[in-house]
mmCIF file of C-alpha atoms in Angstrom:
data_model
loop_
_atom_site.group_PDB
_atom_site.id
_atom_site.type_symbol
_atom_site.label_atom_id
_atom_site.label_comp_id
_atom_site.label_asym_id
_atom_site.label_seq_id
_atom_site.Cartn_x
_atom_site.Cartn_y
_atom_site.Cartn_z
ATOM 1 C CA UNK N 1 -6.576 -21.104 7.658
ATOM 2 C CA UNK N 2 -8.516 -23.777 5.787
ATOM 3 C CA UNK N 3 -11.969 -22.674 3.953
ATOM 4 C CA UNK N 4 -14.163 -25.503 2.278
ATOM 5 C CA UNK N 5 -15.074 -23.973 -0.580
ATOM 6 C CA UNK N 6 -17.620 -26.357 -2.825
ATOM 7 C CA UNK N 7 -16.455 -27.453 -6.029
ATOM 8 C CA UNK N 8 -17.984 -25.710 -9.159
ATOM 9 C CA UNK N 9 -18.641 -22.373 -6.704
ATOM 10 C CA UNK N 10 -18.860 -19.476 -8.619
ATOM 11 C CA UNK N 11 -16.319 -16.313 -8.562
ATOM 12 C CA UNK N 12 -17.901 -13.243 -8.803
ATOM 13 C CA UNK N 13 -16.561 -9.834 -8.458
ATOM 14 C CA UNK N 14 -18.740 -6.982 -6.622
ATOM 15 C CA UNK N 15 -21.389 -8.846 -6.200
ATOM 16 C CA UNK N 16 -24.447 -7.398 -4.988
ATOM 17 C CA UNK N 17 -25.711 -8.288 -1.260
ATOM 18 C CA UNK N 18 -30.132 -8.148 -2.167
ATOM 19 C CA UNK N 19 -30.582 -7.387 1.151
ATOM 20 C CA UNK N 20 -29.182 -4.525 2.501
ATOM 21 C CA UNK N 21 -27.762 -2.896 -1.104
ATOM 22 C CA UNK N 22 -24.313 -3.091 -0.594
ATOM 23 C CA UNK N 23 -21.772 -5.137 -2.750
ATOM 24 C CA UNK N 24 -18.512 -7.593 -1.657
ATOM 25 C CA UNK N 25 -15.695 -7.091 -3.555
ATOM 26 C CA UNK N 26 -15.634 -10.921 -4.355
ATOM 27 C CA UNK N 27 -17.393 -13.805 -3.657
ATOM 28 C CA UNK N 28 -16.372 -17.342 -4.004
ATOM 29 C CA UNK N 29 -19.012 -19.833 -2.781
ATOM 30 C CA UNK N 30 -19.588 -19.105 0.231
ATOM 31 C CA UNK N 31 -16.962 -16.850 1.099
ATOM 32 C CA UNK N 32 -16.801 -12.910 1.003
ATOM 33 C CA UNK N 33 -13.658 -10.825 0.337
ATOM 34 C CA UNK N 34 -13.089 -7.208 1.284
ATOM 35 C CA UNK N 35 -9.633 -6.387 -0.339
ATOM 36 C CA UNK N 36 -7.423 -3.012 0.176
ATOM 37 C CA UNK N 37 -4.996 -1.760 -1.688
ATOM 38 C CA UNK N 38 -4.406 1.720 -0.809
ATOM 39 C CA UNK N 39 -7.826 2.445 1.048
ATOM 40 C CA UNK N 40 -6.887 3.981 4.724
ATOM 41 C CA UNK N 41 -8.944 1.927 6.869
ATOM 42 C CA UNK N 42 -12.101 0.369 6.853
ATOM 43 C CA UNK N 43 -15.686 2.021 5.692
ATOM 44 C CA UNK N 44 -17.406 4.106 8.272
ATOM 45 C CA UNK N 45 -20.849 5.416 8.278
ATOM 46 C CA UNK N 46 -22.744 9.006 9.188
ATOM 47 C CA UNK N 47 -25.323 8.646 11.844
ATOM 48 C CA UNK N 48 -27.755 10.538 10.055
ATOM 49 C CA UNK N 49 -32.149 9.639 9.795
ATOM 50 C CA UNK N 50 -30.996 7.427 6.637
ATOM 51 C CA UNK N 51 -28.640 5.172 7.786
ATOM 52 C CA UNK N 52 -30.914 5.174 11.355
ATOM 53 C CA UNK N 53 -33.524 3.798 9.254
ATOM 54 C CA UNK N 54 -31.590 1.543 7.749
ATOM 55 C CA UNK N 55 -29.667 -0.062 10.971
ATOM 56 C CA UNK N 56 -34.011 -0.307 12.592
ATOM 57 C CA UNK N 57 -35.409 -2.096 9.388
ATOM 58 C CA UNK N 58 -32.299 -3.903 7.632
ATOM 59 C CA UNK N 59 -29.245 -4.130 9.687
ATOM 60 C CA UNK N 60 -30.950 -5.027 13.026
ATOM 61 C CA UNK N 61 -32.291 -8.417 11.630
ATOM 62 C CA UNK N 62 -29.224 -9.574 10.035
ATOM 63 C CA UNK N 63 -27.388 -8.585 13.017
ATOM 64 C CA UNK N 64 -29.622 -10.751 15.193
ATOM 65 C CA UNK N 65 -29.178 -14.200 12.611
ATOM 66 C CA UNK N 66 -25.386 -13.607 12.693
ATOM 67 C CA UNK N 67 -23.747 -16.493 14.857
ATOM 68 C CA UNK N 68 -20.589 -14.343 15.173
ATOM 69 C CA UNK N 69 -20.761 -11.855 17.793
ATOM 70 C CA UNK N 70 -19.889 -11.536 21.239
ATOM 71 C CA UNK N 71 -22.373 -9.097 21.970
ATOM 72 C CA UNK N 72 -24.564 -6.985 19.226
ATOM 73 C CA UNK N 73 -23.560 -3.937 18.339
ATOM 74 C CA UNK N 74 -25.381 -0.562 18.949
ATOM 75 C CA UNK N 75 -26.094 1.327 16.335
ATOM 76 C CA UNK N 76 -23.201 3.747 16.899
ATOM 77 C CA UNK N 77 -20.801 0.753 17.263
ATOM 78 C CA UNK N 78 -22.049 -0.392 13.904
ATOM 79 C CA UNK N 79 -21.726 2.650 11.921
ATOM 80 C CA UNK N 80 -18.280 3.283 13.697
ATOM 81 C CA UNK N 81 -17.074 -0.437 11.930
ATOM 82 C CA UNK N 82 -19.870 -0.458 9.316
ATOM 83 C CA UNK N 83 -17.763 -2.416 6.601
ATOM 84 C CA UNK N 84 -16.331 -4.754 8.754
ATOM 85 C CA UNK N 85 -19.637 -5.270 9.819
ATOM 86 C CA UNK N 86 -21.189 -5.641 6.728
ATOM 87 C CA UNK N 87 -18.861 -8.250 5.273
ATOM 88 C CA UNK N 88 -19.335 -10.610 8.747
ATOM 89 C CA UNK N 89 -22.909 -9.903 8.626
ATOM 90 C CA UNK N 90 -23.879 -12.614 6.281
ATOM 91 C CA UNK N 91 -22.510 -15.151 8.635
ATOM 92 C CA UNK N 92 -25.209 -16.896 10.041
ATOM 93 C CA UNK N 93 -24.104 -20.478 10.077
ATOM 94 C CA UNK N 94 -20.373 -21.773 10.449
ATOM 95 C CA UNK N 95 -19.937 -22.702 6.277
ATOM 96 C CA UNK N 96 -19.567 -19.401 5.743
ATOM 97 C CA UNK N 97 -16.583 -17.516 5.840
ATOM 98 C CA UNK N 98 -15.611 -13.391 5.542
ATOM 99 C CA UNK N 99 -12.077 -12.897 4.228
ATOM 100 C CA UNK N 100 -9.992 -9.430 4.602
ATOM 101 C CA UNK N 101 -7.234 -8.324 2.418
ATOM 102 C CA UNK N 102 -5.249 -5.935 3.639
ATOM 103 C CA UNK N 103 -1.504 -4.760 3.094
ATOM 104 C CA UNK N 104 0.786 -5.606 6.244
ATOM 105 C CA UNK N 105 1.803 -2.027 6.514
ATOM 106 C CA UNK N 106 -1.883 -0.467 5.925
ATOM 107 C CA UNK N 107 -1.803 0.088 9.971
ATOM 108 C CA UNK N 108 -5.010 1.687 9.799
ATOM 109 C CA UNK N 109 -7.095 -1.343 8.524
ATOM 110 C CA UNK N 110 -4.798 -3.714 10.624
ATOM 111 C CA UNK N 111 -5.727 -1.978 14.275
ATOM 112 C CA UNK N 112 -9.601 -1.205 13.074
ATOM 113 C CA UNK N 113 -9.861 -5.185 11.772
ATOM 114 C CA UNK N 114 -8.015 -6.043 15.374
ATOM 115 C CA UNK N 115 -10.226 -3.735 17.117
ATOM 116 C CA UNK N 116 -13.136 -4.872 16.043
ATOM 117 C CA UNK N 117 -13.119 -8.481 16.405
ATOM 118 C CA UNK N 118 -11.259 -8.137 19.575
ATOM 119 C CA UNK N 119 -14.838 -6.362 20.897
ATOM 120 C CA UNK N 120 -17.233 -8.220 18.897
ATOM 121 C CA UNK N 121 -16.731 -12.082 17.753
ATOM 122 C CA UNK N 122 -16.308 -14.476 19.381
ATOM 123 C CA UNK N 123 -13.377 -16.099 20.193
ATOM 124 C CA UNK N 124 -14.024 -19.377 18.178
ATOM 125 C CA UNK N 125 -14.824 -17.958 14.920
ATOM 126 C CA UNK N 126 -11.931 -15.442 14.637
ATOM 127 C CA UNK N 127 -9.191 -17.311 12.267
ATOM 128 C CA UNK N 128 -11.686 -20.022 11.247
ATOM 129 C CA UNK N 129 -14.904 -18.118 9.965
ATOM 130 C CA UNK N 130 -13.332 -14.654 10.047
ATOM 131 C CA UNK N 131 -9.425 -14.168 8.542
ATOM 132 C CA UNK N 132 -8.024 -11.641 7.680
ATOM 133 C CA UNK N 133 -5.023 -12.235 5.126
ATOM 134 C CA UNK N 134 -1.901 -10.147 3.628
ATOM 135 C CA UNK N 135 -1.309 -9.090 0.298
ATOM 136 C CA UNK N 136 2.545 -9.934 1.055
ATOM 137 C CA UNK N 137 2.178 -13.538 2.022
ATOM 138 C CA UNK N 138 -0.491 -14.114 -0.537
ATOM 139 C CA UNK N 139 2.169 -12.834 -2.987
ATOM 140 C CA UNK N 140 5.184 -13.907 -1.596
ATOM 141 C CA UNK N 141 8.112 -14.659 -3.919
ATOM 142 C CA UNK N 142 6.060 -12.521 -6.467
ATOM 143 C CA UNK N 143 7.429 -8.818 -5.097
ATOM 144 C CA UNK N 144 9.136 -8.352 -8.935
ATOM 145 C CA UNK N 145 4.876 -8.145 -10.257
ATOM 146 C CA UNK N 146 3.354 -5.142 -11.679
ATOM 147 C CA UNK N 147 1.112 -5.806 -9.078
ATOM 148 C CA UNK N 148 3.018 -6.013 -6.221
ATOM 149 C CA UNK N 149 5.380 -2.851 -6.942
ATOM 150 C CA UNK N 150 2.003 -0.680 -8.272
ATOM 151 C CA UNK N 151 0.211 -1.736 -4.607
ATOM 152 C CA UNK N 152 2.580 -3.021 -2.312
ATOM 153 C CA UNK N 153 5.496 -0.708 -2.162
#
């Protein structure tokens, strides 16, 4: 699970994507985070004449410079996974990385993150440019935290 990260990258925290409009929960460098705590599962999307619009004039061309995927989505597929899709989408050349955060036992996020890359990246890219990591082992021999009782219990 090794990410080059440049030295003096900045950390920023909801940091806007220009765009399409939407915001990371962190950035370092070049990698995206999309944490959880107690969210149950992963953003969708309504397939209304907005977000329509949106998938024809914004999400269509990022989805074609992303070196990720298998095969590109339809726009149901990508409203149906929009987050996941959104924080991957910004992948368009292998120094960049999307990172999920998720709880072990958030089921939810763990079969919808499985789910989707299982349909849609490809196989190369899924642990190197695409992780996704648990709160537990990122905070393991920490379980007496505020933190970790608040979030993870």
């Amino acid at each position: 699970r090794h990410i080059s990260i440049p030295q003096n990258s900045i950390c920023e925290f909801e940091t806007m994507n220009l765009v399409d409009g939407t915001s990371y929960d962190m950035t370092i460098g070049p990698v995206t985070f999309e944490i959880k705590f107690t969210e149950y599962g992963f953003g969708k999307a309504k397939l209304d004449d907005k977000h329509k619009t949106k998938f024809k004039e914004v999400y269509e061309k990022l989805i074609n410079k992303c070196i990720c995927f298998k095969r590109n989505p339809n726009i149901e597929e990508f409203y149906k996974y929009y987050q996941l899709f959104r924080n991957v989408l910004h992948i368009d050349d292998k120094s960049r990385y999307a990172v999920f955060i998720i709880p072990k036992d958030n089921k939810k996020c763990s079969d919808e993150f499985e789910k989707f890359v299982a349909e849609f990246i490809m196989d190369e890219l899924i642990s190197k440019n695409i992780q996704n990591w648990y709160w537990e082992d990122l905070l393991k021999g920490k379980e007496d935290t505020d933190f970790y009782k608040k979030y993870l219990r």
